[in-house]
């Protein structure tokens, strides 16, 4: 099982999103497999660092583990720019990049601020992935699609690893189809084990219908909201309050939020995480719920000590 961490806010230490190079180095020493960050141009209640900047910092601080996005919003970048940025990051990371991509859309104001359109962002994404893939491989090519028209283009340097993994992040059926046709992995979020099982089956069905054999190393991933604490009711409550505030969704305070949280003591969290493994997850990315009684690095060390050995 691949276990990664999603770098995000930590109110007790005021390290919103940027955890710092030493924290990244410690995460590698503790045995995690990857470090990831999402992307927000605007936020609800917390600051948001640029994702390319954060992944660059992760790459510079570490030597072995994967670094990547979960996920970068393709809809707000031209594929030529996105490919150039992340090919260079993969060079800095010496071939350790995992490029998670998605189309966003939760905050229409972000798209307006970036001069990007919400319309057709899914269909544009399919063309973007094809273009990005060719750039990363180091191809010199032309591309004439419905949304992008490129003549004799290339980037230099290309990615350090020509087969840089591209994961598609999403939940909708169209997202699963793009993951099946164009990508090396599918990453879902706000998904229970049952939802993951359904979505993974759907990806396989789309691949079969398109005549694609899903590779044996295809990544089946999800972002898990993890709240490790000795008092399960308190850990659950803390997680739901954080998610409801961060996603501006009061409904998550109720029973709806229960299915999106793994919370409690060691045994309870391991039971919840095993359910994801049983549902077919091969890659878990932990989104740690901040605990005001504990600093970030202590939370990370506890996860590494109490959970990682049992998940290998």
PDB file of C-alpha atoms in Angstrom:
ATOM      1  CA  UNK A   1       0.000   0.000   0.000  1.00  0.00           C
ATOM      2  CA  UNK A   2       1.291   3.427  -1.035  1.00  0.00           C
ATOM      3  CA  UNK A   3       0.770   6.003   1.732  1.00  0.00           C
ATOM      4  CA  UNK A   4       1.129   9.707   1.029  1.00  0.00           C
ATOM      5  CA  UNK A   5       0.404  12.922   2.895  1.00  0.00           C
ATOM      6  CA  UNK A   6      -1.485  15.961   1.645  1.00  0.00           C
ATOM      7  CA  UNK A   7       0.299  19.154   2.710  1.00  0.00           C
ATOM      8  CA  UNK A   8      -2.258  21.618   3.982  1.00  0.00           C
ATOM      9  CA  UNK A   9      -3.044  23.930   6.900  1.00  0.00           C
ATOM     10  CA  UNK A  10      -1.955  23.453  10.507  1.00  0.00           C
ATOM     11  CA  UNK A  11      -3.594  26.186  12.611  1.00  0.00           C
ATOM     12  CA  UNK A  12      -1.665  25.516  15.867  1.00  0.00           C
ATOM     13  CA  UNK A  13       1.656  26.318  14.205  1.00  0.00           C
ATOM     14  CA  UNK A  14       0.258  28.764  11.625  1.00  0.00           C
ATOM     15  CA  UNK A  15       1.938  26.804   8.812  1.00  0.00           C
ATOM     16  CA  UNK A  16      -0.968  27.038   6.428  1.00  0.00           C
ATOM     17  CA  UNK A  17      -0.203  24.813   3.455  1.00  0.00           C
ATOM     18  CA  UNK A  18       3.571  25.312   3.625  1.00  0.00           C
ATOM     19  CA  UNK A  19       4.867  22.909   6.241  1.00  0.00           C
ATOM     20  CA  UNK A  20       8.515  23.757   5.726  1.00  0.00           C
ATOM     21  CA  UNK A  21      11.527  21.913   4.331  1.00  0.00           C
ATOM     22  CA  UNK A  22      12.476  20.232   7.597  1.00  0.00           C
ATOM     23  CA  UNK A  23       8.960  18.832   7.987  1.00  0.00           C
ATOM     24  CA  UNK A  24       9.136  17.467   4.451  1.00  0.00           C
ATOM     25  CA  UNK A  25      12.500  15.861   5.225  1.00  0.00           C
ATOM     26  CA  UNK A  26      11.096  14.309   8.399  1.00  0.00           C
ATOM     27  CA  UNK A  27       8.148  12.879   6.475  1.00  0.00           C
ATOM     28  CA  UNK A  28      10.589  11.114   4.167  1.00  0.00           C
ATOM     29  CA  UNK A  29      12.605   9.823   7.134  1.00  0.00           C
ATOM     30  CA  UNK A  30       9.430   8.499   8.755  1.00  0.00           C
ATOM     31  CA  UNK A  31       8.745   6.225   5.791  1.00  0.00           C
ATOM     32  CA  UNK A  32       5.865   7.822   3.913  1.00  0.00           C
ATOM     33  CA  UNK A  33       5.778   7.152   0.173  1.00  0.00           C
ATOM     34  CA  UNK A  34       4.727  10.534  -1.126  1.00  0.00           C
ATOM     35  CA  UNK A  35       3.981  14.212  -0.500  1.00  0.00           C
ATOM     36  CA  UNK A  36       1.162  15.970  -2.319  1.00  0.00           C
ATOM     37  CA  UNK A  37      -0.650  19.272  -2.461  1.00  0.00           C
ATOM     38  CA  UNK A  38      -3.907  20.393  -3.965  1.00  0.00           C
ATOM     39  CA  UNK A  39      -4.601  23.642  -5.768  1.00  0.00           C
ATOM     40  CA  UNK A  40      -6.690  26.625  -4.816  1.00  0.00           C
ATOM     41  CA  UNK A  41      -6.507  30.076  -6.326  1.00  0.00           C
ATOM     42  CA  UNK A  42      -9.078  31.344  -3.834  1.00  0.00           C
ATOM     43  CA  UNK A  43      -9.987  29.657  -0.553  1.00  0.00           C
ATOM     44  CA  UNK A  44     -12.778  29.506   1.947  1.00  0.00           C
ATOM     45  CA  UNK A  45     -11.027  30.235   5.240  1.00  0.00           C
ATOM     46  CA  UNK A  46      -7.346  29.383   4.851  1.00  0.00           C
ATOM     47  CA  UNK A  47      -4.466  30.718   2.743  1.00  0.00           C
ATOM     48  CA  UNK A  48      -3.393  28.648  -0.239  1.00  0.00           C
ATOM     49  CA  UNK A  49       0.096  28.431  -1.674  1.00  0.00           C
ATOM     50  CA  UNK A  50       0.619  27.943  -5.397  1.00  0.00           C
ATOM     51  CA  UNK A  51       0.802  24.199  -5.974  1.00  0.00           C
ATOM     52  CA  UNK A  52       3.765  24.292  -8.372  1.00  0.00           C
ATOM     53  CA  UNK A  53       5.761  26.240  -5.784  1.00  0.00           C
ATOM     54  CA  UNK A  54       4.907  23.736  -3.056  1.00  0.00           C
ATOM     55  CA  UNK A  55       5.780  20.689  -5.151  1.00  0.00           C
ATOM     56  CA  UNK A  56       9.104  22.330  -6.013  1.00  0.00           C
ATOM     57  CA  UNK A  57       9.809  22.795  -2.298  1.00  0.00           C
ATOM     58  CA  UNK A  58       8.909  19.154  -1.659  1.00  0.00           C
ATOM     59  CA  UNK A  59      11.215  18.032  -4.448  1.00  0.00           C
ATOM     60  CA  UNK A  60      14.118  20.080  -3.085  1.00  0.00           C
ATOM     61  CA  UNK A  61      13.664  18.830   0.476  1.00  0.00           C
ATOM     62  CA  UNK A  62      13.444  15.119  -0.323  1.00  0.00           C
ATOM     63  CA  UNK A  63      15.439  12.542  -2.246  1.00  0.00           C
ATOM     64  CA  UNK A  64      13.407   9.338  -2.538  1.00  0.00           C
ATOM     65  CA  UNK A  65       9.682   9.761  -2.075  1.00  0.00           C
ATOM     66  CA  UNK A  66       7.170  10.766  -4.733  1.00  0.00           C
ATOM     67  CA  UNK A  67       6.048  14.386  -4.920  1.00  0.00           C
ATOM     68  CA  UNK A  68       2.990  15.582  -6.733  1.00  0.00           C
ATOM     69  CA  UNK A  69      -0.351  17.262  -7.109  1.00  0.00           C
ATOM     70  CA  UNK A  70      -3.687  16.058  -5.848  1.00  0.00           C
ATOM     71  CA  UNK A  71      -4.707  17.773  -7.959  1.00  0.00           C
ATOM     72  CA  UNK A  72      -3.736  20.669 -10.216  1.00  0.00           C
ATOM     73  CA  UNK A  73      -6.708  22.329 -11.925  1.00  0.00           C
ATOM     74  CA  UNK A  74      -6.057  21.984 -15.650  1.00  0.00           C
ATOM     75  CA  UNK A  75      -9.010  24.200 -16.516  1.00  0.00           C
ATOM     76  CA  UNK A  76      -7.184  27.294 -15.265  1.00  0.00           C
ATOM     77  CA  UNK A  77      -3.915  26.643 -17.136  1.00  0.00           C
ATOM     78  CA  UNK A  78      -3.023  26.255 -20.781  1.00  0.00           C
ATOM     79  CA  UNK A  79      -1.608  22.729 -21.256  1.00  0.00           C
ATOM     80  CA  UNK A  80       1.616  24.138 -22.715  1.00  0.00           C
ATOM     81  CA  UNK A  81       2.278  26.143 -19.551  1.00  0.00           C
ATOM     82  CA  UNK A  82       1.277  23.296 -17.250  1.00  0.00           C
ATOM     83  CA  UNK A  83       3.550  20.868 -19.092  1.00  0.00           C
ATOM     84  CA  UNK A  84       6.482  23.293 -18.965  1.00  0.00           C
ATOM     85  CA  UNK A  85       6.064  23.927 -15.226  1.00  0.00           C
ATOM     86  CA  UNK A  86       5.820  20.304 -14.222  1.00  0.00           C
ATOM     87  CA  UNK A  87       8.424  18.948 -16.630  1.00  0.00           C
ATOM     88  CA  UNK A  88      10.883  21.289 -14.921  1.00  0.00           C
ATOM     89  CA  UNK A  89       9.672  20.161 -11.505  1.00  0.00           C
ATOM     90  CA  UNK A  90      10.185  16.537 -12.524  1.00  0.00           C
ATOM     91  CA  UNK A  91      13.734  17.411 -13.527  1.00  0.00           C
ATOM     92  CA  UNK A  92      14.289  18.989 -10.098  1.00  0.00           C
ATOM     93  CA  UNK A  93      12.760  15.896  -8.469  1.00  0.00           C
ATOM     94  CA  UNK A  94      14.879  13.537 -10.597  1.00  0.00           C
ATOM     95  CA  UNK A  95      11.842  11.708 -11.957  1.00  0.00           C
ATOM     96  CA  UNK A  96       9.713  11.469  -8.804  1.00  0.00           C
ATOM     97  CA  UNK A  97       6.731  13.542  -9.950  1.00  0.00           C
ATOM     98  CA  UNK A  98       3.169  12.232  -9.924  1.00  0.00           C
ATOM     99  CA  UNK A  99       0.928  14.656 -11.785  1.00  0.00           C
ATOM    100  CA  UNK A 100      -2.611  14.550 -10.457  1.00  0.00           C
ATOM    101  CA  UNK A 101      -4.987  16.571 -12.630  1.00  0.00           C
ATOM    102  CA  UNK A 102      -8.628  17.613 -12.438  1.00  0.00           C
ATOM    103  CA  UNK A 103     -11.033  20.248 -13.687  1.00  0.00           C
ATOM    104  CA  UNK A 104     -12.157  21.947 -10.453  1.00  0.00           C
ATOM    105  CA  UNK A 105     -15.335  23.962 -10.503  1.00  0.00           C
ATOM    106  CA  UNK A 106     -16.342  24.164  -6.843  1.00  0.00           C
ATOM    107  CA  UNK A 107     -15.641  27.916  -6.801  1.00  0.00           C
ATOM    108  CA  UNK A 108     -16.825  29.671  -9.986  1.00  0.00           C
ATOM    109  CA  UNK A 109     -15.181  32.861  -8.689  1.00  0.00           C
ATOM    110  CA  UNK A 110     -11.769  31.216  -9.169  1.00  0.00           C
ATOM    111  CA  UNK A 111     -12.435  30.696 -12.856  1.00  0.00           C
ATOM    112  CA  UNK A 112     -13.670  34.249 -13.279  1.00  0.00           C
ATOM    113  CA  UNK A 113     -10.583  35.631 -11.544  1.00  0.00           C
ATOM    114  CA  UNK A 114      -8.315  33.583 -13.837  1.00  0.00           C
ATOM    115  CA  UNK A 115     -10.218  34.440 -17.004  1.00  0.00           C
ATOM    116  CA  UNK A 116     -11.065  30.762 -17.461  1.00  0.00           C
ATOM    117  CA  UNK A 117     -14.363  29.294 -18.588  1.00  0.00           C
ATOM    118  CA  UNK A 118     -16.420  26.747 -16.686  1.00  0.00           C
ATOM    119  CA  UNK A 119     -18.019  25.649 -19.942  1.00  0.00           C
ATOM    120  CA  UNK A 120     -16.551  22.629 -21.710  1.00  0.00           C
ATOM    121  CA  UNK A 121     -13.825  22.274 -19.078  1.00  0.00           C
ATOM    122  CA  UNK A 122     -14.210  18.505 -19.100  1.00  0.00           C
ATOM    123  CA  UNK A 123     -13.821  18.127 -22.863  1.00  0.00           C
ATOM    124  CA  UNK A 124     -10.932  20.578 -22.815  1.00  0.00           C
ATOM    125  CA  UNK A 125      -9.319  18.396 -20.155  1.00  0.00           C
ATOM    126  CA  UNK A 126      -9.216  15.385 -22.458  1.00  0.00           C
ATOM    127  CA  UNK A 127      -7.290  17.360 -25.062  1.00  0.00           C
ATOM    128  CA  UNK A 128      -5.056  18.866 -22.364  1.00  0.00           C
ATOM    129  CA  UNK A 129      -4.001  15.454 -21.079  1.00  0.00           C
ATOM    130  CA  UNK A 130      -3.046  14.299 -24.584  1.00  0.00           C
ATOM    131  CA  UNK A 131      -0.991  17.458 -25.121  1.00  0.00           C
ATOM    132  CA  UNK A 132       0.696  17.349 -21.714  1.00  0.00           C
ATOM    133  CA  UNK A 133       1.615  13.694 -22.187  1.00  0.00           C
ATOM    134  CA  UNK A 134       3.351  14.435 -25.485  1.00  0.00           C
ATOM    135  CA  UNK A 135       5.244  17.383 -24.046  1.00  0.00           C
ATOM    136  CA  UNK A 136       6.459  15.390 -21.038  1.00  0.00           C
ATOM    137  CA  UNK A 137       7.708  12.623 -23.327  1.00  0.00           C
ATOM    138  CA  UNK A 138       9.881  15.108 -25.161  1.00  0.00           C
ATOM    139  CA  UNK A 139       7.993  14.917 -28.447  1.00  0.00           C
ATOM    140  CA  UNK A 140       8.074  17.616 -31.085  1.00  0.00           C
ATOM    141  CA  UNK A 141       4.554  17.664 -32.446  1.00  0.00           C
ATOM    142  CA  UNK A 142       1.539  19.466 -33.817  1.00  0.00           C
ATOM    143  CA  UNK A 143      -1.929  19.153 -32.363  1.00  0.00           C
ATOM    144  CA  UNK A 144      -5.185  20.290 -33.909  1.00  0.00           C
ATOM    145  CA  UNK A 145      -8.178  19.719 -31.668  1.00  0.00           C
ATOM    146  CA  UNK A 146     -11.465  21.450 -30.978  1.00  0.00           C
ATOM    147  CA  UNK A 147     -10.008  23.583 -28.196  1.00  0.00           C
ATOM    148  CA  UNK A 148      -6.254  23.678 -28.771  1.00  0.00           C
ATOM    149  CA  UNK A 149      -4.356  24.308 -31.988  1.00  0.00           C
ATOM    150  CA  UNK A 150      -0.578  23.836 -31.786  1.00  0.00           C
ATOM    151  CA  UNK A 151       1.968  23.866 -34.619  1.00  0.00           C
ATOM    152  CA  UNK A 152       5.450  22.355 -34.275  1.00  0.00           C
ATOM    153  CA  UNK A 153       5.796  22.645 -30.493  1.00  0.00           C
ATOM    154  CA  UNK A 154       8.058  21.068 -27.883  1.00  0.00           C
ATOM    155  CA  UNK A 155       9.595  21.834 -24.502  1.00  0.00           C
ATOM    156  CA  UNK A 156      13.209  21.525 -23.477  1.00  0.00           C
ATOM    157  CA  UNK A 157      13.937  20.017 -21.070  1.00  0.00           C
ATOM    158  CA  UNK A 158      11.123  17.475 -21.075  1.00  0.00           C
ATOM    159  CA  UNK A 159      10.258  15.526 -17.940  1.00  0.00           C
ATOM    160  CA  UNK A 160      13.087  13.527 -16.380  1.00  0.00           C
ATOM    161  CA  UNK A 161      10.884  10.449 -16.653  1.00  0.00           C
ATOM    162  CA  UNK A 162       9.120  10.251 -20.032  1.00  0.00           C
ATOM    163  CA  UNK A 163       6.379   8.066 -18.559  1.00  0.00           C
ATOM    164  CA  UNK A 164       5.553  10.504 -15.725  1.00  0.00           C
ATOM    165  CA  UNK A 165       2.376   9.123 -14.104  1.00  0.00           C
ATOM    166  CA  UNK A 166      -0.745  11.181 -14.686  1.00  0.00           C
ATOM    167  CA  UNK A 167      -3.626  10.537 -12.290  1.00  0.00           C
ATOM    168  CA  UNK A 168      -7.098  11.891 -12.899  1.00  0.00           C
ATOM    169  CA  UNK A 169      -8.867  13.232  -9.820  1.00  0.00           C
ATOM    170  CA  UNK A 170     -12.634  13.446  -9.716  1.00  0.00           C
ATOM    171  CA  UNK A 171     -15.907  11.784  -8.863  1.00  0.00           C
ATOM    172  CA  UNK A 172     -18.237  12.232 -11.840  1.00  0.00           C
ATOM    173  CA  UNK A 173     -18.716   9.520 -14.451  1.00  0.00           C
ATOM    174  CA  UNK A 174     -17.013  11.698 -17.070  1.00  0.00           C
ATOM    175  CA  UNK A 175     -13.965  11.911 -14.792  1.00  0.00           C
ATOM    176  CA  UNK A 176     -13.864   8.131 -14.519  1.00  0.00           C
ATOM    177  CA  UNK A 177     -14.017   7.831 -18.277  1.00  0.00           C
ATOM    178  CA  UNK A 178     -11.063  10.200 -18.738  1.00  0.00           C
ATOM    179  CA  UNK A 179      -9.118   8.287 -16.111  1.00  0.00           C
ATOM    180  CA  UNK A 180      -9.860   5.048 -17.955  1.00  0.00           C
ATOM    181  CA  UNK A 181      -8.919   6.323 -21.401  1.00  0.00           C
ATOM    182  CA  UNK A 182      -6.032   8.686 -20.786  1.00  0.00           C
ATOM    183  CA  UNK A 183      -4.409   8.213 -17.387  1.00  0.00           C
ATOM    184  CA  UNK A 184      -2.200   6.037 -15.201  1.00  0.00           C
ATOM    185  CA  UNK A 185      -4.363   6.270 -12.122  1.00  0.00           C
ATOM    186  CA  UNK A 186      -7.668   7.465 -10.709  1.00  0.00           C
ATOM    187  CA  UNK A 187      -7.849   9.532  -7.521  1.00  0.00           C
ATOM    188  CA  UNK A 188     -11.108  10.186  -5.789  1.00  0.00           C
ATOM    189  CA  UNK A 189     -11.927  12.225  -2.709  1.00  0.00           C
ATOM    190  CA  UNK A 190     -14.821  12.573  -0.281  1.00  0.00           C
ATOM    191  CA  UNK A 191     -15.508   8.917  -0.966  1.00  0.00           C
ATOM    192  CA  UNK A 192     -16.379   6.090   1.378  1.00  0.00           C
ATOM    193  CA  UNK A 193     -14.972   2.604   0.707  1.00  0.00           C
ATOM    194  CA  UNK A 194     -18.265   1.662  -0.943  1.00  0.00           C
ATOM    195  CA  UNK A 195     -18.077   4.694  -3.224  1.00  0.00           C
ATOM    196  CA  UNK A 196     -14.456   3.870  -4.091  1.00  0.00           C
ATOM    197  CA  UNK A 197     -15.387   0.304  -5.019  1.00  0.00           C
ATOM    198  CA  UNK A 198     -18.167   1.568  -7.293  1.00  0.00           C
ATOM    199  CA  UNK A 199     -15.959   4.186  -8.946  1.00  0.00           C
ATOM    200  CA  UNK A 200     -13.060   1.798  -9.544  1.00  0.00           C
ATOM    201  CA  UNK A 201     -15.435  -0.678 -11.153  1.00  0.00           C
ATOM    202  CA  UNK A 202     -16.752   2.101 -13.371  1.00  0.00           C
ATOM    203  CA  UNK A 203     -13.219   3.044 -14.484  1.00  0.00           C
ATOM    204  CA  UNK A 204     -12.557  -0.580 -15.436  1.00  0.00           C
ATOM    205  CA  UNK A 205     -15.813  -0.735 -17.365  1.00  0.00           C
ATOM    206  CA  UNK A 206     -14.980   2.419 -19.311  1.00  0.00           C
ATOM    207  CA  UNK A 207     -11.539   1.020 -20.118  1.00  0.00           C
ATOM    208  CA  UNK A 208     -12.992  -2.291 -21.292  1.00  0.00           C
ATOM    209  CA  UNK A 209     -15.535  -0.543 -23.499  1.00  0.00           C
ATOM    210  CA  UNK A 210     -12.736   1.498 -25.061  1.00  0.00           C
ATOM    211  CA  UNK A 211     -10.586  -1.569 -25.645  1.00  0.00           C
ATOM    212  CA  UNK A 212      -7.895  -0.534 -23.173  1.00  0.00           C
ATOM    213  CA  UNK A 213      -6.249  -3.042 -20.856  1.00  0.00           C
ATOM    214  CA  UNK A 214      -5.793  -1.369 -17.482  1.00  0.00           C
ATOM    215  CA  UNK A 215      -2.086  -1.728 -16.571  1.00  0.00           C
ATOM    216  CA  UNK A 216      -1.211  -3.854 -13.557  1.00  0.00           C
ATOM    217  CA  UNK A 217       0.470  -0.838 -11.934  1.00  0.00           C
ATOM    218  CA  UNK A 218      -2.540   1.438 -12.404  1.00  0.00           C
ATOM    219  CA  UNK A 219      -3.026   3.574  -9.272  1.00  0.00           C
ATOM    220  CA  UNK A 220      -6.370   3.226  -7.495  1.00  0.00           C
ATOM    221  CA  UNK A 221      -6.303   6.073  -5.016  1.00  0.00           C
ATOM    222  CA  UNK A 222      -8.336   8.176  -2.655  1.00  0.00           C
ATOM    223  CA  UNK A 223      -7.740  11.075  -0.298  1.00  0.00           C
ATOM    224  CA  UNK A 224      -8.662  10.036   3.248  1.00  0.00           C
ATOM    225  CA  UNK A 225      -9.622  12.585   5.888  1.00  0.00           C
ATOM    226  CA  UNK A 226      -7.749  11.126   8.853  1.00  0.00           C
ATOM    227  CA  UNK A 227      -8.346  12.150  12.466  1.00  0.00           C
ATOM    228  CA  UNK A 228      -6.180  10.030  14.755  1.00  0.00           C
ATOM    229  CA  UNK A 229      -7.077  10.528  18.411  1.00  0.00           C
ATOM    230  CA  UNK A 230      -7.719   8.488  21.539  1.00  0.00           C
ATOM    231  CA  UNK A 231     -11.293   9.751  21.946  1.00  0.00           C
ATOM    232  CA  UNK A 232     -13.241   8.653  18.879  1.00  0.00           C
ATOM    233  CA  UNK A 233     -16.292  10.937  19.379  1.00  0.00           C
ATOM    234  CA  UNK A 234     -13.992  13.933  19.812  1.00  0.00           C
ATOM    235  CA  UNK A 235     -11.880  12.915  16.793  1.00  0.00           C
ATOM    236  CA  UNK A 236     -14.981  12.545  14.626  1.00  0.00           C
ATOM    237  CA  UNK A 237     -16.421  15.853  15.812  1.00  0.00           C
ATOM    238  CA  UNK A 238     -13.147  17.685  15.185  1.00  0.00           C
ATOM    239  CA  UNK A 239     -12.943  16.248  11.665  1.00  0.00           C
ATOM    240  CA  UNK A 240     -16.509  17.130  10.729  1.00  0.00           C
ATOM    241  CA  UNK A 241     -16.186  20.662  12.070  1.00  0.00           C
ATOM    242  CA  UNK A 242     -12.976  21.167  10.110  1.00  0.00           C
ATOM    243  CA  UNK A 243     -14.438  19.825   6.865  1.00  0.00           C
ATOM    244  CA  UNK A 244     -17.683  21.759   7.214  1.00  0.00           C
ATOM    245  CA  UNK A 245     -15.735  24.983   7.751  1.00  0.00           C
ATOM    246  CA  UNK A 246     -13.068  24.351   5.104  1.00  0.00           C
ATOM    247  CA  UNK A 247     -15.584  23.365   2.419  1.00  0.00           C
ATOM    248  CA  UNK A 248     -18.283  25.779   3.541  1.00  0.00           C
ATOM    249  CA  UNK A 249     -20.749  22.903   3.814  1.00  0.00           C
ATOM    250  CA  UNK A 250     -22.725  22.708   7.088  1.00  0.00           C
ATOM    251  CA  UNK A 251     -24.248  19.399   5.974  1.00  0.00           C
ATOM    252  CA  UNK A 252     -20.909  17.737   6.776  1.00  0.00           C
ATOM    253  CA  UNK A 253     -21.579  18.376  10.471  1.00  0.00           C
ATOM    254  CA  UNK A 254     -24.326  15.773  10.407  1.00  0.00           C
ATOM    255  CA  UNK A 255     -24.466  12.100   9.476  1.00  0.00           C
ATOM    256  CA  UNK A 256     -23.395  12.946   5.917  1.00  0.00           C
ATOM    257  CA  UNK A 257     -19.928  13.763   7.211  1.00  0.00           C
ATOM    258  CA  UNK A 258     -19.451  10.415   8.971  1.00  0.00           C
ATOM    259  CA  UNK A 259     -18.757   8.476   5.777  1.00  0.00           C
ATOM    260  CA  UNK A 260     -15.954  10.846   4.753  1.00  0.00           C
ATOM    261  CA  UNK A 261     -13.847  10.512   7.899  1.00  0.00           C
ATOM    262  CA  UNK A 262     -11.555   7.847   9.341  1.00  0.00           C
ATOM    263  CA  UNK A 263     -11.275   8.739  13.016  1.00  0.00           C
ATOM    264  CA  UNK A 264     -10.499   7.408  16.470  1.00  0.00           C
ATOM    265  CA  UNK A 265      -7.694   5.482  18.097  1.00  0.00           C
ATOM    266  CA  UNK A 266      -5.135   3.309  16.345  1.00  0.00           C
ATOM    267  CA  UNK A 267      -7.298   0.205  16.008  1.00  0.00           C
ATOM    268  CA  UNK A 268     -10.323   2.186  14.875  1.00  0.00           C
ATOM    269  CA  UNK A 269      -8.336   4.040  12.224  1.00  0.00           C
ATOM    270  CA  UNK A 270      -6.702   0.850  10.999  1.00  0.00           C
ATOM    271  CA  UNK A 271     -10.119  -0.760  10.657  1.00  0.00           C
ATOM    272  CA  UNK A 272     -11.344   2.211   8.629  1.00  0.00           C
ATOM    273  CA  UNK A 273      -8.265   2.218   6.403  1.00  0.00           C
ATOM    274  CA  UNK A 274      -8.468  -1.530   5.852  1.00  0.00           C
ATOM    275  CA  UNK A 275     -11.956  -1.003   4.470  1.00  0.00           C
ATOM    276  CA  UNK A 276     -10.428   1.198   1.748  1.00  0.00           C
ATOM    277  CA  UNK A 277      -7.843  -1.471   0.979  1.00  0.00           C
ATOM    278  CA  UNK A 278     -10.606  -4.071   0.769  1.00  0.00           C
ATOM    279  CA  UNK A 279     -12.441  -1.766  -1.665  1.00  0.00           C
ATOM    280  CA  UNK A 280      -9.453  -1.910  -4.013  1.00  0.00           C
ATOM    281  CA  UNK A 281      -7.416   1.144  -3.027  1.00  0.00           C
ATOM    282  CA  UNK A 282      -3.712   0.759  -3.730  1.00  0.00           C
ATOM    283  CA  UNK A 283      -2.828   4.369  -2.917  1.00  0.00           C
ATOM    284  CA  UNK A 284      -4.031   6.345   0.099  1.00  0.00           C
ATOM    285  CA  UNK A 285      -3.253  10.020   0.605  1.00  0.00           C
ATOM    286  CA  UNK A 286      -3.934  11.191   4.139  1.00  0.00           C
ATOM    287  CA  UNK A 287      -5.447  14.609   4.667  1.00  0.00           C
ATOM    288  CA  UNK A 288      -4.687  15.077   8.361  1.00  0.00           C
ATOM    289  CA  UNK A 289      -7.364  16.801  10.418  1.00  0.00           C
ATOM    290  CA  UNK A 290      -5.590  19.455  12.530  1.00  0.00           C
ATOM    291  CA  UNK A 291      -5.642  18.839  16.289  1.00  0.00           C
ATOM    292  CA  UNK A 292      -5.366  22.080  18.301  1.00  0.00           C
ATOM    293  CA  UNK A 293      -3.861  20.099  21.181  1.00  0.00           C
ATOM    294  CA  UNK A 294      -0.963  18.781  19.132  1.00  0.00           C
ATOM    295  CA  UNK A 295       1.561  20.328  16.749  1.00  0.00           C
ATOM    296  CA  UNK A 296       1.674  19.078  13.193  1.00  0.00           C
ATOM    297  CA  UNK A 297       4.915  17.111  13.304  1.00  0.00           C
ATOM    298  CA  UNK A 298       3.773  15.194  16.400  1.00  0.00           C
ATOM    299  CA  UNK A 299       0.586  14.200  14.578  1.00  0.00           C
ATOM    300  CA  UNK A 300       2.605  13.038  11.593  1.00  0.00           C
ATOM    301  CA  UNK A 301       4.977  11.033  13.806  1.00  0.00           C
ATOM    302  CA  UNK A 302       2.073   9.355  15.521  1.00  0.00           C
ATOM    303  CA  UNK A 303       0.554   8.344  12.184  1.00  0.00           C
ATOM    304  CA  UNK A 304       3.933   6.979  11.076  1.00  0.00           C
ATOM    305  CA  UNK A 305       4.471   5.027  14.294  1.00  0.00           C
ATOM    306  CA  UNK A 306       0.997   3.648  14.857  1.00  0.00           C
ATOM    307  CA  UNK A 307      -0.460   3.214  11.377  1.00  0.00           C
ATOM    308  CA  UNK A 308       2.240   2.843   8.733  1.00  0.00           C
ATOM    309  CA  UNK A 309       3.703  -0.510   9.893  1.00  0.00           C
ATOM    310  CA  UNK A 310       0.277  -2.161   9.810  1.00  0.00           C
ATOM    311  CA  UNK A 311      -0.506  -0.840   6.323  1.00  0.00           C
ATOM    312  CA  UNK A 312       2.570  -2.242   4.579  1.00  0.00           C
TER     313      UNK A 312
END
